Coordinates of C-alpha atoms in Angstrom, one line a residue:
M1 CA 0.0 0.0 0.0
K2 CA 1.3 3.4 -0.9
K3 CA 1.8 5.7 2.1
Q4 CA 0.9 9.3 2.3
F5 CA 3.1 11.4 4.7
L6 CA 2.1 14.4 6.8
Y7 CA 5.2 16.1 8.2
T8 CA 5.3 18.1 11.5
A9 CA 8.0 19.7 13.6
F10 CA 7.0 18.2 16.9
L11 CA 3.9 17.3 19.0
G12 CA 3.2 20.1 21.6
A13 CA 1.8 19.4 25.0
V14 CA -1.8 20.3 24.1
L15 CA -3.7 17.9 26.4
L16 CA -4.0 18.3 30.1
T17 CA -2.5 14.8 30.6
G18 CA 0.4 15.6 28.3
G19 CA 2.4 17.1 31.2
L20 CA 1.9 14.1 33.4
C21 CA 3.0 11.8 30.6
I22 CA 6.2 13.7 30.2
T23 CA 7.0 13.4 33.9
A24 CA 6.0 9.7 34.2
C25 CA 7.2 8.4 30.8
G26 CA 10.1 10.5 29.9
D27 CA 10.6 12.1 26.4
V28 CA 7.9 11.7 23.7
D29 CA 9.0 10.7 20.3
E30 CA 8.1 13.1 17.4
I31 CA 5.5 11.9 14.9
H32 CA 7.2 11.7 11.5
E33 CA 4.5 10.1 9.3
L34 CA 0.8 9.3 9.1
S35 CA -0.2 6.4 6.9
L36 CA -3.7 6.8 5.3
S37 CA -5.7 4.1 3.6
R38 CA -7.5 6.7 1.4
L39 CA -6.8 10.0 -0.2
L40 CA -7.9 13.2 1.5
S41 CA -11.0 14.8 0.2
P42 CA -10.7 17.9 -2.0
T43 CA -11.2 21.2 0.0
E44 CA -12.0 24.8 -0.8
L45 CA -14.5 23.7 -3.5
S46 CA -16.2 26.6 -5.3
A47 CA -18.8 26.7 -8.1
R48 CA -19.3 29.8 -10.2
I49 CA -22.0 30.1 -12.8
R50 CA -20.7 31.3 -16.2
N51 CA -23.0 32.2 -19.1
S52 CA -26.0 31.1 -17.2
V53 CA -25.5 27.3 -17.8
N54 CA -21.8 26.6 -17.3
V55 CA -20.4 25.8 -13.9
E56 CA -16.8 26.7 -13.2
L57 CA -15.4 24.4 -10.4
E58 CA -12.2 25.0 -8.5
W59 CA -10.7 23.2 -5.5
R60 CA -7.4 22.8 -3.7
A61 CA -5.1 20.1 -5.1
V62 CA -5.0 16.9 -3.0
P63 CA -1.5 15.5 -2.3
G64 CA -1.0 12.1 -3.9
A65 CA -4.0 12.4 -6.2
S66 CA -3.5 11.5 -9.8
A67 CA -7.0 12.6 -11.0
Y68 CA -10.4 13.7 -9.9
T69 CA -14.0 12.6 -10.7
V70 CA -17.0 15.0 -10.8
E71 CA -20.6 13.9 -10.6
I72 CA -23.6 16.2 -11.1
Y73 CA -27.2 15.4 -9.9
E74 CA -30.3 17.4 -10.5
G75 CA -31.9 18.4 -7.2
E76 CA -30.5 18.8 -3.7
T77 CA -29.1 15.3 -3.1
A78 CA -26.8 12.8 -4.8
E79 CA -29.6 10.3 -5.4
G80 CA -30.6 8.4 -8.6
T81 CA -28.5 8.6 -11.7
A82 CA -26.0 11.5 -12.2
V83 CA -26.9 13.7 -15.1
R84 CA -23.2 14.2 -15.8
T85 CA -20.1 12.2 -14.8
I86 CA -16.6 13.4 -15.7
E87 CA -13.6 11.2 -14.9
G88 CA -9.9 11.6 -15.2
I89 CA -9.7 15.3 -14.6
T90 CA -6.0 16.0 -14.0
T91 CA -6.2 19.7 -13.1
H92 CA -7.7 21.3 -9.9
S93 CA -10.3 23.3 -11.9
Y94 CA -12.9 22.3 -14.5
T95 CA -15.9 23.9 -16.3
V96 CA -19.0 21.8 -16.7
S97 CA -20.8 23.3 -19.8
S98 CA -24.3 23.3 -21.2
L99 CA -26.3 22.3 -18.1
Q100 CA -30.0 22.8 -18.1
G101 CA -30.9 26.4 -17.2
G102 CA -32.9 27.5 -14.2
T103 CA -32.1 24.3 -12.3
K104 CA -30.5 23.5 -8.9
F105 CA -27.8 20.9 -9.0
L106 CA -25.8 19.0 -6.4
I107 CA -22.2 18.7 -7.5
R108 CA -19.7 16.4 -5.9
I109 CA -16.0 15.7 -6.4
K110 CA -13.5 13.0 -5.2
A111 CA -9.8 12.5 -5.6
T112 CA -8.5 9.3 -7.2
G113 CA -5.0 7.8 -7.1
T114 CA -2.9 4.7 -7.7
D115 CA -2.6 2.0 -5.1
I116 CA -4.7 4.0 -2.6
N117 CA -8.4 4.2 -2.1
D118 CA -10.4 7.1 -3.5
S119 CA -11.2 10.0 -1.2
K120 CA -14.6 10.7 0.2
W121 CA -16.9 13.0 -1.8
T122 CA -16.9 16.8 -1.3
E123 CA -20.3 18.4 -2.2
I124 CA -21.5 21.8 -3.3
A125 CA -24.8 23.1 -4.6
A126 CA -25.2 25.4 -7.6
T127 CA -28.2 26.8 -9.4
T128 CA -27.9 27.7 -13.1
G129 CA -29.4 30.9 -14.5
D130 CA -32.1 31.3 -17.1
E131 CA -30.7 29.6 -20.2
Q132 CA -30.1 31.7 -23.3
I133 CA -29.5 29.6 -26.5
F134 CA -31.0 32.2 -28.9
N135 CA -28.5 34.1 -31.0
T136 CA -29.1 37.9 -31.2
V137 CA -31.6 38.5 -33.9
D138 CA -29.8 39.8 -37.0
A139 CA -31.4 42.9 -38.6
A140 CA -31.3 41.1 -41.9
D141 CA -33.6 38.4 -40.4
I142 CA -36.4 40.8 -39.5
A143 CA -39.1 41.8 -41.9
A144 CA -42.5 43.5 -41.4
A145 CA -44.4 40.3 -41.2
S146 CA -41.8 37.6 -40.4
V147 CA -38.6 36.8 -38.5
T148 CA -35.9 34.1 -38.7
L149 CA -34.7 33.0 -35.3
R150 CA -31.5 31.1 -34.8
W151 CA -30.1 29.3 -31.8
N152 CA -27.4 26.9 -30.5
A153 CA -29.0 24.1 -28.7
N154 CA -25.7 22.8 -27.2
G155 CA -26.7 19.2 -27.9
N156 CA -29.9 19.5 -25.7
P157 CA -33.4 19.1 -27.1
V158 CA -35.8 21.9 -28.2
T159 CA -39.5 21.4 -29.1
K160 CA -41.3 24.7 -29.8
I161 CA -41.1 28.5 -29.9
V162 CA -43.8 30.8 -28.5
L163 CA -44.2 34.5 -29.5
T164 CA -45.9 37.1 -27.5
P165 CA -48.0 39.2 -27.9
G166 CA -50.4 37.0 -29.9
D167 CA -49.4 33.7 -28.2
I168 CA -48.1 32.4 -31.5
N169 CA -47.1 28.8 -30.9
H170 CA -44.7 27.3 -33.4
T171 CA -43.9 23.6 -33.1
L172 CA -40.3 23.0 -34.4
T173 CA -39.9 20.5 -37.3
E174 CA -37.0 18.0 -37.5
T175 CA -35.4 20.2 -40.2
E176 CA -35.6 23.3 -38.1
I177 CA -34.2 21.5 -35.1
A178 CA -31.3 20.2 -37.3
N179 CA -30.6 23.6 -38.8
Q180 CA -31.1 25.4 -35.5
S181 CA -33.2 28.1 -37.1
A182 CA -36.9 28.7 -37.9
T183 CA -38.8 31.4 -39.8
L184 CA -42.1 32.5 -38.2
T185 CA -44.6 34.4 -40.3
G186 CA -47.9 36.2 -39.9
L187 CA -46.5 38.9 -37.7
T188 CA -47.6 42.5 -37.4
E189 CA -45.4 45.4 -38.5
L190 CA -43.8 47.7 -35.9
T191 CA -44.5 45.3 -33.1
T192 CA -42.1 44.3 -30.4
Y193 CA -42.2 40.5 -29.9
T194 CA -40.7 38.3 -27.2
A195 CA -39.8 34.8 -28.4
T196 CA -39.2 31.9 -26.0
I197 CA -37.8 28.6 -27.1
Y198 CA -38.7 25.5 -25.1
N199 CA -37.9 21.9 -24.5
D200 CA -41.4 20.8 -23.6
A201 CA -42.3 23.1 -20.7
K202 CA -38.8 24.1 -19.9
A203 CA -37.7 27.5 -21.3
R204 CA -34.3 27.5 -22.8
G205 CA -33.9 31.0 -24.1
T206 CA -35.7 34.3 -24.7
V207 CA -35.1 37.1 -27.3
T208 CA -36.8 40.3 -28.2
F209 CA -37.1 41.9 -31.6
T210 CA -39.2 44.6 -33.3
T211 CA -40.7 43.9 -36.7
L212 CA -40.1 46.5 -39.5
R213 CA -42.5 48.9 -41.0
D214 CA -44.3 47.5 -44.0
L215 CA -42.6 49.3 -46.8
G216 CA -45.2 48.2 -49.4
G217 CA -46.5 51.8 -49.6
A218 CA -43.1 53.4 -49.2
I219 CA -41.6 56.1 -51.6
Q220 CA -38.4 54.6 -52.9
I221 CA -35.5 57.1 -53.0
A222 CA -32.5 56.6 -55.2
N223 CA -30.5 59.9 -54.9
A224 CA -30.2 63.1 -53.0
E225 CA -32.5 65.1 -55.3
E226 CA -35.3 62.6 -54.9
L227 CA -34.8 62.6 -51.1
T228 CA -35.0 66.5 -50.9
S229 CA -38.1 66.5 -53.2
A230 CA -39.9 63.8 -51.3
L231 CA -39.3 65.6 -48.0
A232 CA -40.7 68.8 -49.4
N233 CA -43.9 67.1 -50.6
A234 CA -44.3 64.4 -47.9
E235 CA -47.6 63.9 -46.1
D236 CA -47.9 62.8 -42.4
G237 CA -47.1 59.1 -42.1
A238 CA -44.9 59.0 -45.3
I239 CA -42.2 56.3 -45.5
L240 CA -39.1 57.2 -47.5
A241 CA -37.2 54.0 -48.3
L242 CA -33.6 54.8 -49.3
N243 CA -31.7 52.6 -51.7
P244 CA -28.1 51.6 -50.8
G245 CA -25.6 54.4 -51.5
T246 CA -24.3 57.7 -50.4
Y247 CA -26.6 60.8 -50.3
E248 CA -24.7 64.1 -50.1
V249 CA -27.2 66.7 -49.0
A250 CA -26.5 69.6 -46.6
K251 CA -30.0 70.0 -45.1
L252 CA -33.1 67.8 -44.7
E253 CA -36.1 69.7 -43.5
V254 CA -38.6 67.5 -41.7
K255 CA -42.0 69.2 -41.6
K256 CA -44.3 66.2 -41.1
T257 CA -44.2 63.0 -39.0
L258 CA -42.4 60.5 -41.3
T259 CA -40.0 57.6 -41.5
L260 CA -36.5 57.4 -43.1
A261 CA -35.6 53.8 -43.5
A262 CA -33.1 51.6 -45.5
L263 CA -34.7 49.8 -48.4
E264 CA -32.2 47.0 -47.9
V265 CA -31.7 46.3 -44.2
T266 CA -28.2 44.8 -44.7
Q267 CA -27.0 47.9 -46.7
K268 CA -27.4 51.0 -44.7
P269 CA -27.6 54.2 -46.9
I270 CA -25.2 57.0 -45.9
L271 CA -26.4 60.5 -45.4
K272 CA -23.2 62.6 -45.8
T273 CA -22.7 66.2 -44.7
T274 CA -26.4 66.1 -43.6
I275 CA -28.1 68.1 -40.9
I276 CA -31.7 67.1 -40.1
R277 CA -33.8 70.2 -39.2
M278 CA -37.0 69.5 -37.4
Q279 CA -39.9 72.0 -38.1
A280 CA -43.2 72.8 -36.3
G281 CA -45.0 69.6 -35.2
A282 CA -42.7 67.2 -37.0
G283 CA -41.9 63.7 -35.8
L284 CA -39.3 61.3 -37.0
T285 CA -38.5 57.6 -37.2
M286 CA -35.1 56.5 -38.5
T287 CA -34.0 52.9 -38.9
N288 CA -30.8 51.5 -40.4
I289 CA -29.4 54.8 -41.6
V290 CA -25.8 56.1 -41.3
M291 CA -25.4 59.8 -40.7
D292 CA -21.8 61.1 -41.5
G293 CA -21.2 64.8 -40.5
T294 CA -17.9 65.0 -42.4
G295 CA -18.0 68.3 -44.4
S296 CA -21.3 69.5 -42.9
T297 CA -22.0 73.0 -41.7
G298 CA -20.8 72.0 -38.2
D299 CA -24.1 71.9 -36.5
Q300 CA -25.6 69.0 -34.6
A301 CA -26.9 66.0 -36.5
I302 CA -30.5 66.7 -35.5
V303 CA -31.6 70.3 -34.8
Y304 CA -35.0 71.7 -33.7
E305 CA -35.8 75.0 -35.3
A306 CA -38.2 77.8 -34.3
A307 CA -41.9 76.9 -34.3
T308 CA -45.2 78.6 -33.7
D309 CA -46.7 75.3 -32.5
Y310 CA -44.3 73.9 -30.0
H311 CA -45.8 70.4 -29.8
F312 CA -43.6 67.9 -31.8
G313 CA -44.2 64.2 -32.7
A314 CA -42.2 61.3 -31.2
V315 CA -38.7 60.5 -32.3
S316 CA -37.5 56.9 -32.7
I317 CA -34.0 56.1 -33.8
E318 CA -32.9 52.5 -34.1
N319 CA -30.0 50.6 -35.6
C320 CA -28.4 53.8 -36.9
E321 CA -24.9 55.2 -36.9
F322 CA -23.9 58.8 -36.2
R323 CA -20.3 59.9 -36.7
N324 CA -18.0 62.9 -37.3
Y325 CA -20.3 65.7 -36.1
T326 CA -18.9 68.9 -34.7
K327 CA -21.4 70.4 -32.2
G328 CA -23.3 67.3 -31.1
F329 CA -26.0 64.7 -31.9
F330 CA -29.4 66.1 -30.8
Y331 CA -30.1 69.8 -30.1
A332 CA -33.2 71.8 -29.3
N333 CA -32.9 75.4 -28.2
V334 CA -36.4 76.4 -29.0
K335 CA -39.6 75.8 -27.0
A336 CA -40.4 72.3 -28.1
L337 CA -42.4 69.6 -26.3
I338 CA -41.3 66.4 -28.0
E339 CA -43.8 63.6 -27.4
S340 CA -41.1 61.0 -26.6
I341 CA -37.6 60.1 -27.7
S342 CA -36.3 56.6 -28.1
I343 CA -32.7 55.9 -29.2
Q344 CA -31.7 52.2 -29.3
N345 CA -29.1 49.9 -30.8
C346 CA -27.1 52.8 -32.3
H347 CA -23.4 53.6 -32.6
F348 CA -22.1 57.1 -32.0
G349 CA -18.4 57.8 -32.9
D350 CA -16.2 60.9 -32.8
I351 CA -18.9 63.5 -32.2
V352 CA -16.7 66.2 -30.8
C353 CA -19.3 68.5 -29.3
S354 CA -17.5 71.8 -29.8
G355 CA -20.0 74.5 -29.0
G356 CA -22.7 72.2 -27.7
D357 CA -23.4 69.1 -25.7
F358 CA -24.1 65.6 -27.0
F359 CA -27.8 65.3 -26.3
D360 CA -28.8 68.9 -25.6
L361 CA -32.3 70.1 -24.7
R362 CA -32.0 73.8 -23.7
Q363 CA -35.5 75.3 -24.0
A364 CA -37.1 71.9 -25.1
V365 CA -38.2 68.9 -23.1
S366 CA -39.6 65.4 -23.5
P367 CA -41.5 63.5 -20.8
S368 CA -40.0 60.1 -21.8
I369 CA -36.5 59.6 -23.1
T370 CA -34.9 56.1 -23.6
F371 CA -31.3 55.6 -24.5
R372 CA -30.6 51.9 -24.5
N373 CA -28.1 49.4 -26.0
N374 CA -26.0 52.1 -27.7
I375 CA -22.2 52.5 -28.1
V376 CA -20.9 56.1 -27.5
A377 CA -17.1 56.3 -28.4
R378 CA -15.0 59.4 -28.2
C379 CA -17.9 61.8 -28.0
A380 CA -18.3 65.1 -26.0
T381 CA -14.7 65.1 -25.2
T382 CA -14.9 68.6 -23.8
R383 CA -18.6 68.8 -23.0
D384 CA -21.5 67.1 -21.1
L385 CA -23.3 64.1 -22.6
F386 CA -27.0 64.4 -21.5
R387 CA -28.1 67.9 -20.9
I388 CA -31.7 69.0 -20.1
D389 CA -32.0 72.5 -18.8
N390 CA -34.7 73.7 -16.4
S391 CA -37.2 75.1 -18.8
S392 CA -40.1 73.8 -16.7
A393 CA -41.7 77.3 -16.4
S394 CA -42.4 77.2 -20.1
F395 CA -44.5 74.0 -19.9
T396 CA -46.7 74.6 -16.8
A397 CA -49.8 73.9 -18.8
D398 CA -48.6 70.5 -20.0
A399 CA -48.4 68.5 -16.7
L400 CA -44.9 67.2 -17.5
S401 CA -43.5 66.2 -14.1
P402 CA -41.6 64.0 -13.8
I403 CA -39.3 63.9 -16.8
V404 CA -38.0 60.3 -17.1
L405 CA -34.6 59.5 -18.7
R406 CA -33.7 55.8 -19.0
V407 CA -30.0 55.1 -19.8
E408 CA -29.5 51.3 -19.7
N409 CA -27.1 48.7 -21.2
N410 CA -24.9 51.2 -23.0
V411 CA -21.1 51.5 -23.4
F412 CA -19.5 54.9 -23.0
Y413 CA -15.9 54.9 -24.1
R414 CA -13.5 57.8 -23.7
S415 CA -16.4 60.2 -23.7
V416 CA -17.3 63.3 -21.7
G417 CA -14.9 66.1 -20.9
E418 CA -12.8 66.5 -17.7
G419 CA -14.8 68.3 -15.1
K420 CA -18.0 67.9 -17.2
R421 CA -20.9 65.5 -16.5
L422 CA -22.4 62.5 -18.1
L423 CA -25.7 63.4 -16.6
Y424 CA -26.5 67.1 -16.5
L425 CA -30.2 67.3 -15.9
R426 CA -31.8 70.4 -14.2
F427 CA -35.4 70.2 -15.4
K428 CA -37.8 70.2 -12.4
D429 CA -38.5 66.7 -10.9
N430 CA -36.3 64.8 -13.4
Q431 CA -35.9 61.1 -12.7
V432 CA -33.0 59.1 -14.1
Y433 CA -32.7 55.3 -14.4
F434 CA -29.0 54.5 -15.0
N435 CA -28.4 50.7 -15.0
K436 CA -26.1 48.1 -16.4
N437 CA -23.9 50.6 -18.3
I438 CA -20.2 50.5 -18.9
V439 CA -18.3 53.8 -18.4
A440 CA -14.7 53.4 -19.5
Q441 CA -11.7 55.7 -19.5
T442 CA -13.0 59.1 -18.6
T443 CA -12.0 61.8 -16.1
A444 CA -15.6 63.3 -16.1
N445 CA -18.0 63.6 -13.3
K446 CA -21.1 61.4 -13.1
K447 CA -23.9 64.0 -12.6
H448 CA -25.0 67.5 -11.7
A449 CA -26.3 68.2 -8.2
D450 CA -29.9 68.7 -9.6
T451 CA -30.0 65.4 -11.4
G452 CA -32.5 63.2 -9.7
I453 CA -31.5 59.5 -9.5
A454 CA -34.4 57.2 -9.3
E455 CA -32.3 54.0 -9.8
M456 CA -28.6 53.5 -10.5
A457 CA -27.3 50.0 -10.1
N458 CA -25.0 47.3 -11.5
N459 CA -22.8 49.6 -13.6
D460 CA -19.2 49.1 -14.5
Y461 CA -16.8 52.0 -14.0
H462 CA -13.4 51.2 -15.6
E463 CA -10.8 54.0 -15.2
A464 CA -13.6 56.3 -14.3
A465 CA -12.8 57.1 -10.7
K466 CA -15.2 60.0 -10.3
F467 CA -18.1 57.7 -11.0
V468 CA -17.5 55.7 -7.9
D469 CA -19.2 58.3 -5.7
G470 CA -21.6 56.4 -3.5
T471 CA -24.7 57.1 -5.4
D472 CA -25.1 53.6 -6.9
T473 CA -27.1 50.8 -5.2
G474 CA -26.4 47.2 -5.8
T475 CA -23.0 46.2 -7.0
V476 CA -20.5 48.7 -8.3
Y477 CA -18.0 47.1 -10.7
Q478 CA -14.6 48.5 -11.6
L479 CA -13.6 45.8 -14.1
D480 CA -11.7 46.1 -17.4
P481 CA -14.3 45.3 -20.0
Q482 CA -11.6 43.8 -22.2
F483 CA -12.9 45.4 -25.4
A484 CA -12.0 43.4 -28.5
D485 CA -10.4 46.2 -30.5
P486 CA -11.4 49.6 -29.2
E487 CA -9.0 51.6 -31.3
N488 CA -10.7 50.3 -34.5
G489 CA -14.2 50.6 -33.1
N490 CA -14.9 47.1 -31.9
L491 CA -16.1 47.5 -28.3
T492 CA -17.3 44.0 -27.9
V493 CA -17.0 43.1 -24.2
G494 CA -14.7 40.2 -23.3
N495 CA -14.9 40.3 -19.5
Q496 CA -16.7 37.1 -18.4
T497 CA -18.2 38.7 -15.3
L498 CA -19.7 41.6 -17.2
I499 CA -21.0 39.1 -19.8
D500 CA -22.6 37.0 -17.1
E501 CA -24.2 40.0 -15.4
Q502 CA -25.4 41.3 -18.8
I503 CA -23.7 44.7 -18.3
G504 CA -23.2 46.8 -21.4
V505 CA -24.7 46.3 -24.9
Q506 CA -26.8 43.2 -25.2

């Protein structure tokens, strides 16, 4: 039998009888070895959930062990048949992948060796998160009345997809299961759907998408002249569908509530040198458009101009890109009550903000502003990012309080000037929800004293020391996001903890 030795300097007199033994029996021999019939059990076992359904195990190496065995049982006890057994692990860490989501597991580990009995089991419990096997829905897979959903089943079964609203129940075919994709039809335009994929009654993933506007009645635009003419003659509700290409036009006057959209979702048209000027009562929807301010007049990308009727329609901007503007992105220095503003899934790059702030409402206001899932890189390097001045006295008849700004799941990289603020809100009774954002590499301050924080939690502040100011609730992260290639515009997050906690763009 192989022996295992435990070394010690000497045995101290730790028992009351020890002193008597020394007197009666003389010197006590030192203990030089302890022979065991089995290996010691692994200690310091930990289990961390990664990507919802992977469990990362770590433990202290056992002297004399040649390998380790891990067993995993569904439930709280090691009864019945293990759902997973891994033998022959030669390191003292191991990641068990693709477990069932939303499930509690009992995990146990033992040490094995040669010519010595296995150790006893060491146990730990772990509960996986809600599983997410859906891929992000590609813009090219979304139409007005249909969507193609794709997933990675990780070798585990799936049976159906359910869409809400409408409770659309789609049973997956063998071909769809094999291809890990399915096209669902009969959807309604401009509707936000939630899709859940199941294995029988067990949810395995959820994804949200919004169908496109039906461009069947759209006015197709092929060049800058046609675009300018169509805007001048547009009626309320008009849809202008831009063909792929570059449109060099200095000014686009929006006088009605209308939509600018890409005719081909995968080929975003580029509006170059363009300033959009919003006129009395106008509203705007933009989808899949690139706005390039290179060579423009130097104004903000979107500017509200003087109006006799200060009530303006809603603004919705999605899957767009804004770059190379001088003064800022969004500017309203006239009395303007904008129904709502939603900016989602957009990329903003190199908007200097010389002479203005990034999102800048001086005399204007909107009761509901959403800024979600956007990347803001190298913007407002000498100015504030979100500015809403206190023009509340101008809107006393409109019952606006409170003004709600939701800033969630964004990445702010090298943006906002030193001594300036990311949140500069002074409108009476403003409420800000600032959650799950990444703020990286800035010397700016977080907020103005008059900015009202309704909720601020689970943000990551990397090299943004002034943001760690005690105003957050929940966890405050200060982790390196490990961006893939920030200098070339790729701000994909590589930090596993931030990925697990769904912080940053999703």
